[in-house]
Structure formats: C-alpha cells, structure tokens
Amino acid sequence: ETGVTQSPTHLIKTRGQQVTLRCSSQSGHNTVSWYQQALGQGPQFIFQYYREEENGRGNFPPRFSGLQFPNYSSELNVNALELDDSALYLCASSTRQATNEKLFFGSGTQLSVL
Amino acid sequence: GQNIDQPTEMTATEGAIVQINCTYQTSGFNGLFWYQQHAGEAPTFLSYNVLDGLEEKGRFSSFLSRSKGYSYLLLKELQMKDSASYLCAVNLDSWGKFQFGAGTQVVVTP
C-alpha cells in the first residue's frame, strides 16, 4: 500500500449534479496530482496542487476544480456532471524533492454518472 | 499533440518472457516510467529510464532510446500474479505531470 487514501471508493451521481472527491497524501508528501482513468484507458492528467496552488492543468474544462489544504490533503470538485465523467479518479502524491520522482497512487474513486 | 502507443494485449505462459513495446511522441520529456495496474487497484511504480539504455530490477527490465522515441518493458520468469495492465508513461515536466499510454493487458496462462 502507498499510504495515499481516497474517499469515497464508489459514487453514483446523476447528470447535472456536483461531486467532491477527497484525497489524503502519503506522509511527507506535499504535492498532489489528480488523474481521470476511463475504462480501458490510461490515466489522464487533470491538474496538480503544490503549496495549496494549482501547478499545471491538463485538457479539462473549468468545471473540474480542486483545492489543497495546509495538511496537503486535496479535493477534486466536478460541477454539472456529464455522462462522460464516469471514470476512475486517481489521486497521486509526491514530494518534489527530486526531479523524475515516481508517483504514489491511491486506489481511486469510481464515479458513475447516470 | 501527445501520443503514446503500446499494444492492447499480450498473452504468455508461466515462466516465459514477455516484452512490451512503447513508442512516444510528446512535447516534453523528462523520463519514461512503467507502472503496473491490477484490475480495480491503483497503479504501482515498476521502473523508469531517463537516459538511453537498460535498467534492470529483478525480473523486470526497462529500455529507452530517446532518439527513437521508444521504450520496452521486459518481464522475465512470468508468474500468474504478473497478469495485469502495464502502463507506459512519459514525465512531461519533471514534477509529476505524466502522459500515460492506454496500457497493455498481459495475460499469463498456466
């Protein structure tokens, strides 16, 4: 296990609703990245948070937003849910103490949008 | 745009060797990583290459040629527990922004 925890593990929402996913990073890690993994695909980078600020964003619309808290935990918020938002959402933490640092992933939140 | 290609599925028998190829064309490159993902679980780190050549870690080895935009992951002495998806990923900016391939599902048969 990596020490990265995500909640909830599964979630069912309807189109148009809003959702908040949570992530606690591994102890000592100050950087959190969020990824979306559709069925049969690789993870797609959503954004990264470092020192409570967004530090890099992938090709996702503004209705995907996030926060990082002083204890380095993080939230991913998705507004106006669409059917295509159904996916596994992965949180990954790292320390930024070295370049090319590997990511430590949580087990993810499986979101289903009906 | 970013493009990472790897085969969709590979099948091999227990004890055999399998090589998973990965080709990439990305706007940035700061290392090529390989992750293993069992169904319903988180990806876990296997290996990475920054410079050209071969990196060996036990039963797993990874190779990189930056001039060819090519990498492979070699799995030796296959075990049933190696049945999983193997993700090729390029570190685009050194700080955790990765571009992943779609993954190669490896099926190990008895």
CSV table of C-alpha atoms in Angstrom, one decimal, chain B residues 4 7 11 27 32 60 64 67 109:
chain,number,residue,atom,x,y,z
B,4,ILE,CA,1.9,7.2,-26.6
B,7,PRO,CA,-0.1,-2.9,-27.7
B,11,THR,CA,-0.6,-13.4,-23.7
B,27,SER,CA,6.0,17.9,-26.3
B,32,LEU,CA,9.9,7.3,-19.2
B,60,PHE,CA,11.8,-6.5,-14.6
B,64,LEU,CA,14.9,3.5,-23.5
B,67,SER,CA,16.3,9.3,-30.4
B,109,THR,CA,-1.5,-18.7,-18.6
